[in-house]
Short mmCIF file of C-alpha atoms in Angstrom, two decimals:
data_model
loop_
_atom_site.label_atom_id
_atom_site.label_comp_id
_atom_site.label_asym_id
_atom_site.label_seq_id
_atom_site.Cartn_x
_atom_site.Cartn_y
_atom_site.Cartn_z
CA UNK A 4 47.79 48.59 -192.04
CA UNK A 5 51.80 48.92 -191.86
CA UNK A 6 51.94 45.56 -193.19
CA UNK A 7 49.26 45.57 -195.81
CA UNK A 8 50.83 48.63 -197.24
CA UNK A 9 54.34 46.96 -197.16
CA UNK A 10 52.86 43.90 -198.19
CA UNK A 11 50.97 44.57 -201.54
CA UNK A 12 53.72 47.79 -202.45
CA UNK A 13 50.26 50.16 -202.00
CA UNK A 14 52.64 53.32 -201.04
CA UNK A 15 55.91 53.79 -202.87
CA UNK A 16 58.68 56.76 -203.05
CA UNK A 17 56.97 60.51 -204.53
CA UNK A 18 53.70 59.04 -204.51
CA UNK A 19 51.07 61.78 -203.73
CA UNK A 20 48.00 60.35 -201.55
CA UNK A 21 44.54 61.36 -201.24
CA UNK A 22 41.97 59.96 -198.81
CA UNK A 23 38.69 60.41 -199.49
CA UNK A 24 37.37 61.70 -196.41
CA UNK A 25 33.59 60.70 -196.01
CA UNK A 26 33.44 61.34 -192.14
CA UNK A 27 32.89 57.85 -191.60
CA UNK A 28 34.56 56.11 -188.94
CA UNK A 29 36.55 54.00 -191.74
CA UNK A 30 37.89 57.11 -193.52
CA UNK A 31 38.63 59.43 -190.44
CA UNK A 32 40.76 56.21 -188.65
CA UNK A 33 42.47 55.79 -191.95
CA UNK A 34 43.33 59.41 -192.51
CA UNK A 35 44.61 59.78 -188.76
CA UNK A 36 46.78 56.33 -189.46
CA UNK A 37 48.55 57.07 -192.58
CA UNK A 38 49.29 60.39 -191.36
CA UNK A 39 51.35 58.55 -188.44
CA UNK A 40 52.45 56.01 -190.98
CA UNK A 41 54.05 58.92 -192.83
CA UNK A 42 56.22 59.94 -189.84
CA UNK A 43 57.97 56.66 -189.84
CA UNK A 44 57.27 55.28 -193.28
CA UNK A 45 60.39 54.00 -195.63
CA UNK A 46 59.09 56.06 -198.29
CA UNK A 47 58.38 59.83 -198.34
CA UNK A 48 55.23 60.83 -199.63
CA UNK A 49 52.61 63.32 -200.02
CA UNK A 50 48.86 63.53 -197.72
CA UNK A 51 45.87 65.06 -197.78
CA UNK A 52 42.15 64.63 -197.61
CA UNK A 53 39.37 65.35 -199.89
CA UNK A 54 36.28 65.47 -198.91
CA UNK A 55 32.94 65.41 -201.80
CA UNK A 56 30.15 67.37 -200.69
CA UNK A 57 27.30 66.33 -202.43
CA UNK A 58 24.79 68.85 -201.91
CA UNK A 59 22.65 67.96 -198.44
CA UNK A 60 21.50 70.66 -196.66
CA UNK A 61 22.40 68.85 -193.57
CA UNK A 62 25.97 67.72 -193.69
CA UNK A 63 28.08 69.73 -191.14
CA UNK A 64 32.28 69.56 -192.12
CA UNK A 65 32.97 71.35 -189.01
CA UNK A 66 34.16 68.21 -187.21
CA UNK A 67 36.18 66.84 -190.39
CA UNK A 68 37.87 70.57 -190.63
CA UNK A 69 38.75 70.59 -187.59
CA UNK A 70 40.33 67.30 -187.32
CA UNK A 71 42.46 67.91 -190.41
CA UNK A 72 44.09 70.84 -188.71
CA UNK A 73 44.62 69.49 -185.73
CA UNK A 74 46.89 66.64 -187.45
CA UNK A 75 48.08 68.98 -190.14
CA UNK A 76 46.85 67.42 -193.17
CA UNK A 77 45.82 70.04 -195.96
CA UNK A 78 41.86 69.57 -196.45
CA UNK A 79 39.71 70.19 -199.92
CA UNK A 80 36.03 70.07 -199.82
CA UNK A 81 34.33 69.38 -203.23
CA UNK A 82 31.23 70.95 -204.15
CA UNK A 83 29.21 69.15 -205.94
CA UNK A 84 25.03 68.82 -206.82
CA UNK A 85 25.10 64.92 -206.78
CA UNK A 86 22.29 64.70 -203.98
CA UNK A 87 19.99 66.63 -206.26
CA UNK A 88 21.06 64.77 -209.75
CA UNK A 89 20.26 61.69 -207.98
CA UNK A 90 17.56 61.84 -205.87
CA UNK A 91 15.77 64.44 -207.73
CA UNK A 92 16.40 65.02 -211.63
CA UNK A 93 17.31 61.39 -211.70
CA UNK A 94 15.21 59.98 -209.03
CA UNK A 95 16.89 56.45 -208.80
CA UNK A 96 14.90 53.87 -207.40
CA UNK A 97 18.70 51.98 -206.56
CA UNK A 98 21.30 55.35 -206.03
CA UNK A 99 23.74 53.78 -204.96
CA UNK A 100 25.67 52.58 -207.97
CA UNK A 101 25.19 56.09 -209.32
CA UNK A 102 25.79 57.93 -206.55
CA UNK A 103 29.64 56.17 -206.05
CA UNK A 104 30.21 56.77 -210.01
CA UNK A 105 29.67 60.29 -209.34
CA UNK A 106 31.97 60.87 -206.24
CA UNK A 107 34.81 58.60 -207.56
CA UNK A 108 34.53 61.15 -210.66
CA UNK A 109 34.28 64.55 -208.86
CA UNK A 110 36.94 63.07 -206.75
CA UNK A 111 39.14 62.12 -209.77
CA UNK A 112 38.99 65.54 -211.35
CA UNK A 113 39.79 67.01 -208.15
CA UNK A 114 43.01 64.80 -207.88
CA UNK A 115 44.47 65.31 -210.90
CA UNK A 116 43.50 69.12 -210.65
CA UNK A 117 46.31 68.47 -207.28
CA UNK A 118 48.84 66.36 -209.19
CA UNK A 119 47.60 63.74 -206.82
CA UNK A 120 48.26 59.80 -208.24
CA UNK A 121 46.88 57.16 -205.18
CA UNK A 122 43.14 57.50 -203.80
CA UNK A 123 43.28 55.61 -200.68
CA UNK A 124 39.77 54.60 -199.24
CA UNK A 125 38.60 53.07 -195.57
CA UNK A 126 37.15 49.30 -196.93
CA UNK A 127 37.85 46.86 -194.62
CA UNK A 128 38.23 43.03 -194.14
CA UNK A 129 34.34 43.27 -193.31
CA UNK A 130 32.98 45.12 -196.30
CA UNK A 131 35.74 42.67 -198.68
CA UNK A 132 33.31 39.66 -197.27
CA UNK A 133 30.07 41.78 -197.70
CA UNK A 134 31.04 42.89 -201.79
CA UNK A 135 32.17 39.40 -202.32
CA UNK A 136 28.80 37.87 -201.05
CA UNK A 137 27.03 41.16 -203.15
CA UNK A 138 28.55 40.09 -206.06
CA UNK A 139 27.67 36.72 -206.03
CA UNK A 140 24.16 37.16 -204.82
CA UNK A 141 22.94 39.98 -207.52
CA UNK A 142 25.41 39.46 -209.78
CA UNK A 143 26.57 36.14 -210.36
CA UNK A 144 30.16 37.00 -210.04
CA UNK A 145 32.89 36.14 -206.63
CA UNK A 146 34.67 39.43 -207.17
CA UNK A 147 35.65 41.54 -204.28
CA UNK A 148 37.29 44.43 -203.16
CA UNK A 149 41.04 44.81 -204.80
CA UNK A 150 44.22 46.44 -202.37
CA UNK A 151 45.19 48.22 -205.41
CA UNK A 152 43.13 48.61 -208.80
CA UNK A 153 43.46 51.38 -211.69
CA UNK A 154 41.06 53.83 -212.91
CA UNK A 155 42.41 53.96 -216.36
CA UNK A 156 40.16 57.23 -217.53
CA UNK A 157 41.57 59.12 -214.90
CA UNK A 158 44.95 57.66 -214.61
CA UNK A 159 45.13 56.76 -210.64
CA UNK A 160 45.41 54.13 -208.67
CA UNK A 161 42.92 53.10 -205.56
CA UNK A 162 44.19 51.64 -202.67
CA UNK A 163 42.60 49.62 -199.05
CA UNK A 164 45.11 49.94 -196.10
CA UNK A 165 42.55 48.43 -194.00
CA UNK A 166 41.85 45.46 -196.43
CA UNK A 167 42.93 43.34 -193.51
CA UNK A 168 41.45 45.00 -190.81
CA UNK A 169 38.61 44.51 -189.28
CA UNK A 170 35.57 46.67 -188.45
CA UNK A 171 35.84 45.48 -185.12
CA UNK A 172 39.08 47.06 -185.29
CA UNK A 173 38.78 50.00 -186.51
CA UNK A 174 35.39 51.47 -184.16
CA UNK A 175 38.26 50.63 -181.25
CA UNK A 176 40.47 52.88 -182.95
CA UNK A 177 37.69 55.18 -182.96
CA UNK A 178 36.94 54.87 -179.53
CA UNK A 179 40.95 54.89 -178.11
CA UNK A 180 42.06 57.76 -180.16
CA UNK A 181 38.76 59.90 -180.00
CA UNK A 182 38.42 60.02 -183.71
CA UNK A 183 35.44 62.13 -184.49
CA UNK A 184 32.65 61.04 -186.30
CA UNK A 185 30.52 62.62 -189.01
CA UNK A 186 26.88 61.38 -188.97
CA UNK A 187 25.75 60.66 -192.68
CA UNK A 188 23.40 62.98 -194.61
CA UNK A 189 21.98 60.41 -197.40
CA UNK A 190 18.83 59.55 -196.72
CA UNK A 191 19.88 55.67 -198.40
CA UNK A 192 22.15 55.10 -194.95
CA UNK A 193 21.56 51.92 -193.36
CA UNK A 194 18.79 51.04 -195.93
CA UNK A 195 20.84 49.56 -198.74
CA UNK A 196 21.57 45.60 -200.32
CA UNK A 197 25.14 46.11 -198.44
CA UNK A 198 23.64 46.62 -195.01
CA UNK A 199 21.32 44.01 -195.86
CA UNK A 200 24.26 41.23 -196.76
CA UNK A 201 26.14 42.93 -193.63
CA UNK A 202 23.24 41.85 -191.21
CA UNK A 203 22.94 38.62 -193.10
CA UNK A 204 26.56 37.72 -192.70
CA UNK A 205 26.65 38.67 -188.94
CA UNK A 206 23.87 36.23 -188.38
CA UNK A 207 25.50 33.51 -190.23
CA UNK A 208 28.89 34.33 -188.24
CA UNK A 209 26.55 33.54 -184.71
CA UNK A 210 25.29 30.25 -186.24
CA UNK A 211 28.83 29.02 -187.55
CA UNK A 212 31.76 28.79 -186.01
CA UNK A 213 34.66 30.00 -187.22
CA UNK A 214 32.90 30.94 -190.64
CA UNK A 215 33.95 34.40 -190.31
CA UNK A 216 38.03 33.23 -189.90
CA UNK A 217 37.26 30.28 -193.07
CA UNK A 218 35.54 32.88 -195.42
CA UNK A 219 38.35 35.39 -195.17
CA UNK A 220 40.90 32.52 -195.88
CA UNK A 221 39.25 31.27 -199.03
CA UNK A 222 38.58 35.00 -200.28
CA UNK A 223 42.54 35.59 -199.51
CA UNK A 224 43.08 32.46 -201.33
CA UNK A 225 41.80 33.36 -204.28
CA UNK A 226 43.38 37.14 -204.12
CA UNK A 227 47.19 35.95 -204.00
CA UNK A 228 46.27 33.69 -206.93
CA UNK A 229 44.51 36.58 -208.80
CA UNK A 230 47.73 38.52 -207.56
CA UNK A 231 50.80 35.93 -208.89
CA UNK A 232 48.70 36.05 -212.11
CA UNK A 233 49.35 40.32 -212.26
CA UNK A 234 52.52 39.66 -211.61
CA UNK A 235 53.36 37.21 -213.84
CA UNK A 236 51.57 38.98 -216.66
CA UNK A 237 53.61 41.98 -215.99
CA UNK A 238 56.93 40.15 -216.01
CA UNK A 239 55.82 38.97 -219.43
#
């Protein structure tokens, strides 16, 4: 993560980072990792976690609370009736697309509300392959997942830490550090096109060798060309 950070210039001096918390093992590693990032970090900046409550009756924050105290990073819970826009006024047949349009915007409003400038979210090496293979697959296009894009509208930048990291990876960080866990409430979890390319990919990574390792190399490939082209641009 240190290097990824250091790497692509995701963190830089004053800059005043949100993660948003889902409960998911991806967020709740990366929240506990930039916090110790921070301590020894050769910029200062700012941390905290945001968390979007969308309206389930069952999702229990207790956990997520708690955690954020413990490693003394200040915590915001959105309200929000997204659930019910979605699954009931709008009743979406595919809520998915939606759903994320609506949380990156109640968690934009809540960020600038803060004075706060970088989102930083959990994606990982393993959900890069699974968007890139998404992409192609419903919609004709090889784009993946970006270490750093900006939301022009709202005026912040998203960043990946864990764009190199693998899944793998991160449930042992879970597991070592005894990182709790928040079970999702959306009733969409584990039935979506994602966890279908996920499952596809995993059996193609069993009947190929190595096509995990030579995927991730061409999809690197072509993000340090898409990145000397930024730069270049920008130089111009």
């Amino acid at each position: 993560m240190r290097k990824t950070i250091e790497t692509y210039g995701l963190i830089t001096e004053g800059d005043r980072v949100a993660v948003g918390l889902s409960g998911g093992k991806d967020s709740m590693a990366l929240l506990l990792l930039l916090k110790r990032y921070q301590c020894y970090s050769p910029f200062k900046f700012h941390l905290e976690a945001l968390t979007v409550d969308m309206g389930f009756n069952n999702f229990d924050l207790e956990a997520a609370k708690s955690f954020c105290l413990k490693i003394e990073v200040p915590y915001t819970i959105i309200k929000t009736d997204i659930a019910k826009v979605v699954f009931e006024i709008r009743d979406e047949k595919n809520p998915c697309a939606l759903c994320a349009n609506m949380r990156r915007g109640a968690l934009a409003q809540a960020m600038n509300e803060k004075n706060l400038n970088l989102l930083a979210l959990g994606h990982h090496a393993d959900d890069a392959l699974s968007t890139l293979f998404l992409n192609m697959l419903y919609s004709g296009k090889m784009n993946t997942l970006e270490y750093k894009s900006y939301l022009s509208r709202t005026n912040i930048h998203v960043i990946r830490p864990f764009l190199d990291a693998s899944e793998a990876q991160i449930v042992g960080t879970i597991h070592s550090e005894h990182i709790p866990v928040l079970k999702s409430p959306c009733p969409m979890d584990k039935h979506t096109k994602r966890e279908d390319v996920a499952i596809m990919l995993k059996d193609l990574y069993r009947e190929v060798p190595n096509s995990r390792k030579n995927l991730l190399t061409a999809m690197r490939n072509e993000d340090q060309c898409n990145l000397f082209v930024t730069q270049a641009l920008i130089k111009k």
